mmCIF file of C-alpha atoms in Angstrom:
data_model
loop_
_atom_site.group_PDB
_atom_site.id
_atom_site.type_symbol
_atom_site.label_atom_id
_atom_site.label_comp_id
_atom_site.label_asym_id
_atom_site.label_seq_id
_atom_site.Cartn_x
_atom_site.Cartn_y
_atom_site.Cartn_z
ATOM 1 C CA UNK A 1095 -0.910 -13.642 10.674
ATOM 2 C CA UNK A 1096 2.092 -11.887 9.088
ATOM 3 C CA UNK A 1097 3.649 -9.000 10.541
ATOM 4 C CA UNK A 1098 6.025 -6.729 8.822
ATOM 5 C CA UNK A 1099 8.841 -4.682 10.516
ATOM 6 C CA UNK A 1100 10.406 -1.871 8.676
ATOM 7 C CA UNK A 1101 13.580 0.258 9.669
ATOM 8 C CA UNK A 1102 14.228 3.109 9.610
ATOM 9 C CA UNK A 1103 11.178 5.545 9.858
ATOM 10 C CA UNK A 1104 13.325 8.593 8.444
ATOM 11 C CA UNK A 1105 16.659 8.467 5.998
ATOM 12 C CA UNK A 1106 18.347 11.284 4.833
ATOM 13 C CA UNK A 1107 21.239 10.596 2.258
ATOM 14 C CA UNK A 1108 23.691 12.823 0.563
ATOM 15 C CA UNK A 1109 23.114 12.875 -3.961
ATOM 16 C CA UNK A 1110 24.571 10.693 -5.215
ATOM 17 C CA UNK A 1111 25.003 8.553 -1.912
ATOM 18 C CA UNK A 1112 22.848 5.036 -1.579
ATOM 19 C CA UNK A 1113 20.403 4.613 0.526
ATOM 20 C CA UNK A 1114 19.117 0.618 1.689
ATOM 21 C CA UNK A 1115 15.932 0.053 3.839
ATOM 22 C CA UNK A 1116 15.078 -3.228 5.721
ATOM 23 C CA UNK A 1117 12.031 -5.170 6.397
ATOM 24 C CA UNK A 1118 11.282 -8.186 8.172
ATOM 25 C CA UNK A 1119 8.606 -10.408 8.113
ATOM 26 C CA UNK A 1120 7.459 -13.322 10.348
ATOM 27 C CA UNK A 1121 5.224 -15.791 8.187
ATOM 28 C CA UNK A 1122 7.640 -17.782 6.688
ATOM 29 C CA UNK A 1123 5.099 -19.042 4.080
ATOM 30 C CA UNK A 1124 5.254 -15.561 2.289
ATOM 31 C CA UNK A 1125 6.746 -15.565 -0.698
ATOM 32 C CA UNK A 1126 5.584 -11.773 -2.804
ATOM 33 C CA UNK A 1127 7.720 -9.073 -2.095
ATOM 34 C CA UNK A 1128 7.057 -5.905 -3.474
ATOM 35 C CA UNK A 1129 8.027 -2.272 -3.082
ATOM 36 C CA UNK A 1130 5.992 0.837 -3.055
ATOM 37 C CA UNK A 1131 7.152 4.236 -3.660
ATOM 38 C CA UNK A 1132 4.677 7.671 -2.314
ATOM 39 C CA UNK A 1133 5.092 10.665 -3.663
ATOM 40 C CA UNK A 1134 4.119 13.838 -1.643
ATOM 41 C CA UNK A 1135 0.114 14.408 -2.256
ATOM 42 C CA UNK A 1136 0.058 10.793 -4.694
ATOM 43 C CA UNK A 1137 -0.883 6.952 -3.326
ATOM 44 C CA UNK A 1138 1.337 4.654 -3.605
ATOM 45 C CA UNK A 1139 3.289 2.776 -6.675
ATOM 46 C CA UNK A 1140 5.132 -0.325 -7.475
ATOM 47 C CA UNK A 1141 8.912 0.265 -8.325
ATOM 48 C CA UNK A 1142 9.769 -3.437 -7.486
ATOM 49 C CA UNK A 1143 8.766 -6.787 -6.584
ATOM 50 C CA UNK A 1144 10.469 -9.813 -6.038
ATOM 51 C CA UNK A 1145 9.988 -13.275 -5.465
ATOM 52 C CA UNK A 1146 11.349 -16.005 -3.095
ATOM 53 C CA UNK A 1147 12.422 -18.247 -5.654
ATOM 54 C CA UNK A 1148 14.907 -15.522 -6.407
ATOM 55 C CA UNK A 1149 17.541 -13.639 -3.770
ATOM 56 C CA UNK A 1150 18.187 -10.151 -5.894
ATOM 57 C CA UNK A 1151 16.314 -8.599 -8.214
ATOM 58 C CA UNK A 1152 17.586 -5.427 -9.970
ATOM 59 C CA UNK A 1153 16.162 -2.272 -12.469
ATOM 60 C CA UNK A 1154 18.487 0.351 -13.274
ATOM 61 C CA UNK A 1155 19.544 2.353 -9.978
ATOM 62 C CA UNK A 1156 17.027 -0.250 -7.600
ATOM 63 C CA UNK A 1157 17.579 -3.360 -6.607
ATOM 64 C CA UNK A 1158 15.796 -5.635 -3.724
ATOM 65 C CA UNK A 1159 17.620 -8.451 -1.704
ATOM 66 C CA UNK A 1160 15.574 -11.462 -0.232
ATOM 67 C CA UNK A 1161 17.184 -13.468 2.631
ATOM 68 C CA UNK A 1162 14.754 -16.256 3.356
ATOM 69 C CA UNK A 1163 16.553 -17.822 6.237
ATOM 70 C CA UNK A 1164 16.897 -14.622 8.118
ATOM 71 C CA UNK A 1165 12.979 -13.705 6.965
ATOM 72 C CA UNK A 1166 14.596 -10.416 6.001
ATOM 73 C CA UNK A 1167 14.791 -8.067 2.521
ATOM 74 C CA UNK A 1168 16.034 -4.881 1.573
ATOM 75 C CA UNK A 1169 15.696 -2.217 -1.228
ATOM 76 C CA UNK A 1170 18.960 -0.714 -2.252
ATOM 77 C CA UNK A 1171 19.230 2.481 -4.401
ATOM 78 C CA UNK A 1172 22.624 3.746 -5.998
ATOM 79 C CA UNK A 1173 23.432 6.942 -7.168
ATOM 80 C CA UNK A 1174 20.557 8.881 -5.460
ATOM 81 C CA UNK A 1175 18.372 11.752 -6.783
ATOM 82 C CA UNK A 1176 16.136 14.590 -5.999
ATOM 83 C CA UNK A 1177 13.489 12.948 -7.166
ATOM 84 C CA UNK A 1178 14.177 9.614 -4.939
ATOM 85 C CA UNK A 1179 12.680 11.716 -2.231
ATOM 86 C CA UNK A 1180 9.142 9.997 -0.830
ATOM 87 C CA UNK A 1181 8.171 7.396 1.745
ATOM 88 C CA UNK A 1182 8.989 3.950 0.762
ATOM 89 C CA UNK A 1183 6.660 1.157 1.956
ATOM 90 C CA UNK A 1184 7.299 -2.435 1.771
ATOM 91 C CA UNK A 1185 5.109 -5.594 2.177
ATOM 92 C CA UNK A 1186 4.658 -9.138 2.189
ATOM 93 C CA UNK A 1187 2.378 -12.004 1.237
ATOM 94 C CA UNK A 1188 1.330 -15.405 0.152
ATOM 95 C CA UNK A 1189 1.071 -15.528 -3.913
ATOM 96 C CA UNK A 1190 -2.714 -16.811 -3.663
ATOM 97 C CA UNK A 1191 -3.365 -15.337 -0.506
ATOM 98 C CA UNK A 1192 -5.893 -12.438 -0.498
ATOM 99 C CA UNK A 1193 -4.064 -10.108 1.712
ATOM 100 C CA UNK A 1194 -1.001 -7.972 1.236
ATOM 101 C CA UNK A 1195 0.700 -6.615 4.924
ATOM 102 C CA UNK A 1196 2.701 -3.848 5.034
ATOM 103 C CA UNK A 1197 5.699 -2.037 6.635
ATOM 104 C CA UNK A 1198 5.397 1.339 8.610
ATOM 105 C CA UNK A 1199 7.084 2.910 5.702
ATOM 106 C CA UNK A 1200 10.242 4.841 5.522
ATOM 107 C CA UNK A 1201 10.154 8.590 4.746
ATOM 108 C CA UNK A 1202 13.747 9.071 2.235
ATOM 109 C CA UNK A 1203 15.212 12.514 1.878
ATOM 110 C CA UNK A 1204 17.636 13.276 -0.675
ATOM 111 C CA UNK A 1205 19.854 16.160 0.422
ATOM 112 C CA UNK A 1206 21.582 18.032 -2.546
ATOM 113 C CA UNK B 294 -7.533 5.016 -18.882
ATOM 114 C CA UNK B 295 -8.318 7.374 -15.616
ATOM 115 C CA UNK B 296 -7.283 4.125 -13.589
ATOM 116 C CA UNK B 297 -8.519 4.376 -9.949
ATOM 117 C CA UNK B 298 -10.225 7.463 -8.729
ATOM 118 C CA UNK B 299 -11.278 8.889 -5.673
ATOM 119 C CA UNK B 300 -14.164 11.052 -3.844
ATOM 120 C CA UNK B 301 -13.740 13.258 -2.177
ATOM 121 C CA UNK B 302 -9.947 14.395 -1.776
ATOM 122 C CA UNK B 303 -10.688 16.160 1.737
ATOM 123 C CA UNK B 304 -13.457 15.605 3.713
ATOM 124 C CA UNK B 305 -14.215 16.603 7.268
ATOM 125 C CA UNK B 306 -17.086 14.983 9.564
ATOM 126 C CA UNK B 307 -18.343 15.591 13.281
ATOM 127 C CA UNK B 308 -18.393 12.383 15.338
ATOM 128 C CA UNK B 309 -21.320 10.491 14.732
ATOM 129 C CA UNK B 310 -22.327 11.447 11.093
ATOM 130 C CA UNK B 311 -22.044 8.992 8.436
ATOM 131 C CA UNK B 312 -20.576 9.426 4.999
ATOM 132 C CA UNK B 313 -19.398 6.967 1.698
ATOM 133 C CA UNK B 314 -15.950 7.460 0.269
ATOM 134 C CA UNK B 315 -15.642 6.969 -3.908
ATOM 135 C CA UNK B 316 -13.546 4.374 -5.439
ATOM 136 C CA UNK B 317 -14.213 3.468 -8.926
ATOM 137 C CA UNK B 318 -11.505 1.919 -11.612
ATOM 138 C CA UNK B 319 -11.968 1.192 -15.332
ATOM 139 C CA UNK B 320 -9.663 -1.237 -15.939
ATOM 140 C CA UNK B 321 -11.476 -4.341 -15.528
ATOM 141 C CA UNK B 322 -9.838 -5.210 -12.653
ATOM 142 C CA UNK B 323 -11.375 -7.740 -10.455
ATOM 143 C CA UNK B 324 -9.586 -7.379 -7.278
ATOM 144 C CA UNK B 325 -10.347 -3.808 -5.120
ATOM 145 C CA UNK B 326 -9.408 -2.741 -1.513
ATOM 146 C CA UNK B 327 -9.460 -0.136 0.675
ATOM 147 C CA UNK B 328 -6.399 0.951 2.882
ATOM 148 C CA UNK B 329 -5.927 3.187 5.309
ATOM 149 C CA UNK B 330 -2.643 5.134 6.488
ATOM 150 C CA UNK B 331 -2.139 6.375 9.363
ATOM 151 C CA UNK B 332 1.902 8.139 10.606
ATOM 152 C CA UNK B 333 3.822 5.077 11.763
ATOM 153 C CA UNK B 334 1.603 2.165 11.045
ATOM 154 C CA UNK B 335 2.326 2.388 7.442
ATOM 155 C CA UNK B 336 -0.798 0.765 5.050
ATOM 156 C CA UNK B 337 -3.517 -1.421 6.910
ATOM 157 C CA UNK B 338 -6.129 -2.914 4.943
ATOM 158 C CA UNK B 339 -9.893 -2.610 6.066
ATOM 159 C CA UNK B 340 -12.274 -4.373 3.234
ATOM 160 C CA UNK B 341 -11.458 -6.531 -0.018
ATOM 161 C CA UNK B 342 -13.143 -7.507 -2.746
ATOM 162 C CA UNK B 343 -12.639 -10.039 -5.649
ATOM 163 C CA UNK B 344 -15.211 -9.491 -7.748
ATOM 164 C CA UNK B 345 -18.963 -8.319 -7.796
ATOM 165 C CA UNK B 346 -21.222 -9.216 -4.775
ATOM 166 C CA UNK B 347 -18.026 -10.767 -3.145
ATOM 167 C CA UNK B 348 -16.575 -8.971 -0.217
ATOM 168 C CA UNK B 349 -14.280 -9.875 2.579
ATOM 169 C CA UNK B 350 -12.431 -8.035 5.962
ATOM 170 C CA UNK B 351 -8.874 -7.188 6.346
ATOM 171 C CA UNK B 352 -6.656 -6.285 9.135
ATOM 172 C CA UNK B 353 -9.176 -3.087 10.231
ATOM 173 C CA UNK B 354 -12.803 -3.608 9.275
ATOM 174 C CA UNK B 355 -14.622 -2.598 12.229
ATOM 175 C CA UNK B 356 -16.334 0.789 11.863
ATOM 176 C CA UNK B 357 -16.387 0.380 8.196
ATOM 177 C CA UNK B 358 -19.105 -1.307 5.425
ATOM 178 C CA UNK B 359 -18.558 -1.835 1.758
ATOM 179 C CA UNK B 360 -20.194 -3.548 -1.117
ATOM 180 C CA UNK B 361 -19.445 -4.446 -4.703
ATOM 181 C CA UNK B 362 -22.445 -4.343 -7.015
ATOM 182 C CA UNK B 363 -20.375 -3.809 -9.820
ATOM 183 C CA UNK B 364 -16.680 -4.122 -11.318
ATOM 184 C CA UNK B 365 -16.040 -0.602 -11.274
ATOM 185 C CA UNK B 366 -17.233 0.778 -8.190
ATOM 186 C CA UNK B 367 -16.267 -0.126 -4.908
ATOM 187 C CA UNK B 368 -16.945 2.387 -1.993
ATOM 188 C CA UNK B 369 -16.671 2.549 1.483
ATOM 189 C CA UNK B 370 -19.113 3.564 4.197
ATOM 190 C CA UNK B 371 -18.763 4.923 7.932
ATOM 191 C CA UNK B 372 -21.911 4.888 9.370
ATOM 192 C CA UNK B 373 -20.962 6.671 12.647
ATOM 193 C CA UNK B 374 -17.393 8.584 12.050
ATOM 194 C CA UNK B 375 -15.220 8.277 15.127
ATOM 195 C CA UNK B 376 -11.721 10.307 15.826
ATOM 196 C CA UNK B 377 -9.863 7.090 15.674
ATOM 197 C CA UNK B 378 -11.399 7.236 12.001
ATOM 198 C CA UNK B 379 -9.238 10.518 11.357
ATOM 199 C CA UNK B 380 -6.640 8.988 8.451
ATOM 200 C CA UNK B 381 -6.212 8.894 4.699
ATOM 201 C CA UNK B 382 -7.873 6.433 2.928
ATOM 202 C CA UNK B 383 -6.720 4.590 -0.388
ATOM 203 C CA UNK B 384 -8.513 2.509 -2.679
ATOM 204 C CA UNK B 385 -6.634 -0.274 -4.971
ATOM 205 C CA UNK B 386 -7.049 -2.407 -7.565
ATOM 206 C CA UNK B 387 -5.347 -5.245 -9.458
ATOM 207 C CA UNK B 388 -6.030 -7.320 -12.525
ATOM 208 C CA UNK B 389 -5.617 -10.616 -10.604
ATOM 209 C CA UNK B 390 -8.248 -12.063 -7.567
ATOM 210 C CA UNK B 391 -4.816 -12.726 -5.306
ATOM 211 C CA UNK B 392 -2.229 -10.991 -4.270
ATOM 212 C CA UNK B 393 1.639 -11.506 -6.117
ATOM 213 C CA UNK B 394 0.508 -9.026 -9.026
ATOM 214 C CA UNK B 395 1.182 -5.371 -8.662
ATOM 215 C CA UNK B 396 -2.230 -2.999 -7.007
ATOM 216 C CA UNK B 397 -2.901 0.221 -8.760
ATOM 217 C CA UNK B 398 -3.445 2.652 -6.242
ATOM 218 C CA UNK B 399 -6.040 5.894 -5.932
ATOM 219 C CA UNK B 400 -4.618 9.606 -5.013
ATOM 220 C CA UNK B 401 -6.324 9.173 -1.242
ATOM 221 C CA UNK B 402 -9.182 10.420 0.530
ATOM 222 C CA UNK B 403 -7.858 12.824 3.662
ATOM 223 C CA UNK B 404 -10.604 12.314 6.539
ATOM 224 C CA UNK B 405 -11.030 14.456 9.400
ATOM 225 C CA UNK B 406 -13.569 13.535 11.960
ATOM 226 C CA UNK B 407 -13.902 15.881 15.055
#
């Protein structure tokens, strides 16, 4: 089944500064991307998603990356704020599929 | 629109008891799942569902029952809480029966079993 690898656990980032977090996945039949942001105390939500028949995807201050070959993606964010600050959780699946797998998450501090 | 809720917020068990964790939506979605999250193993799923009376396993069922009578409601049963149950627990939903469409997610259930 598909396994996702995120890096790092922990980021800490000067505002104003960018921050980028990496995943890698090992089914190459997955083609959903998304991004989840958690807020302290809140579940999870959807800032991004992309898909493989694209290789960036960008709204305002986010944008995701998709490298296929390399089974990798990345979410970049520019000009970092305060509120920026939560874990960040990516996944991966099949569009079809039943079953969304997810990254260990990565816990983004915004130092002002 | 309340979107998904959850019952209770904290909840703490001795080993062996049994309890049902809340997860209702009212957005007509058809598609509900339970997660749970444990520090460093990011979101695993346990149970699925894609509509009433159909249920399915995810990554992490054992330990755990569910059952969909309904669109709404969707909860989740330990029947004999276990340490390596201690986590938080979230309930989803989406609009669509697959995945590739965005899941609404609960505020969590925090289990503690002792």
């Amino acid at each position: 089944g598909e396994n996702v690898e995120q890096h790092p656990s922990t980021l800490s980032v000067q505002e104003g500064d960018s921050a980028v977090i990496k995943c890698t996945y090992s089914d190459s039949a997955s083609n959903y991307f998304p991004w989840y942001k958690q807020e302290l105390g809140k579940g999870p939500q959807l800032i991004i998603d992309i898909r493989s028949n694209v290789g960036e995807k960008k709204d305002q201050r986010i944008a995701v990356t998709l490298n296929k070959t390399a089974k990798h993606f990345s979410l970049h964010i520019t000009e970092t704020q305060p509120e920026d600050s939560a874990v960040y959780f990516c996944a991966a699946s099949i569009v079809g599929a039943q079953k969304l797998v997810f990254g260990q998450g990565t816990r983004l501090t915004i130092n002002p | 629109n309340a979107g998904v809720t959850q019952t209770p917020k904290f909840q703490v068990l001795k080993t062996g008891q049994s309890m049902t964790l809340q997860c209702a939506q009212d957005m007509n979605h058809e598609y509900m799942s339970w997660y749970r999250q444990d520090p460093g193993m990011g979101l695993r799923l346990i149970h699925y569902s894609v509509g009433a009376g159909i249920t399915d396993q995810g990554e992490v069922p054992n330990g755990y029952n569910v059952s969909r009578s309904t669109t709404e409601d969707f909860p989740l049963r330990l029947l004999s809480a276990a340490p390596s149950q201690t986590s938080v627990y979230f309930c989803a939903s989406s609009d669509r029966q697959v995945t590739g469409y965005e899941q609404y997610f609960g505020p969590g259930t925090r289990l503690t079993v002792t």
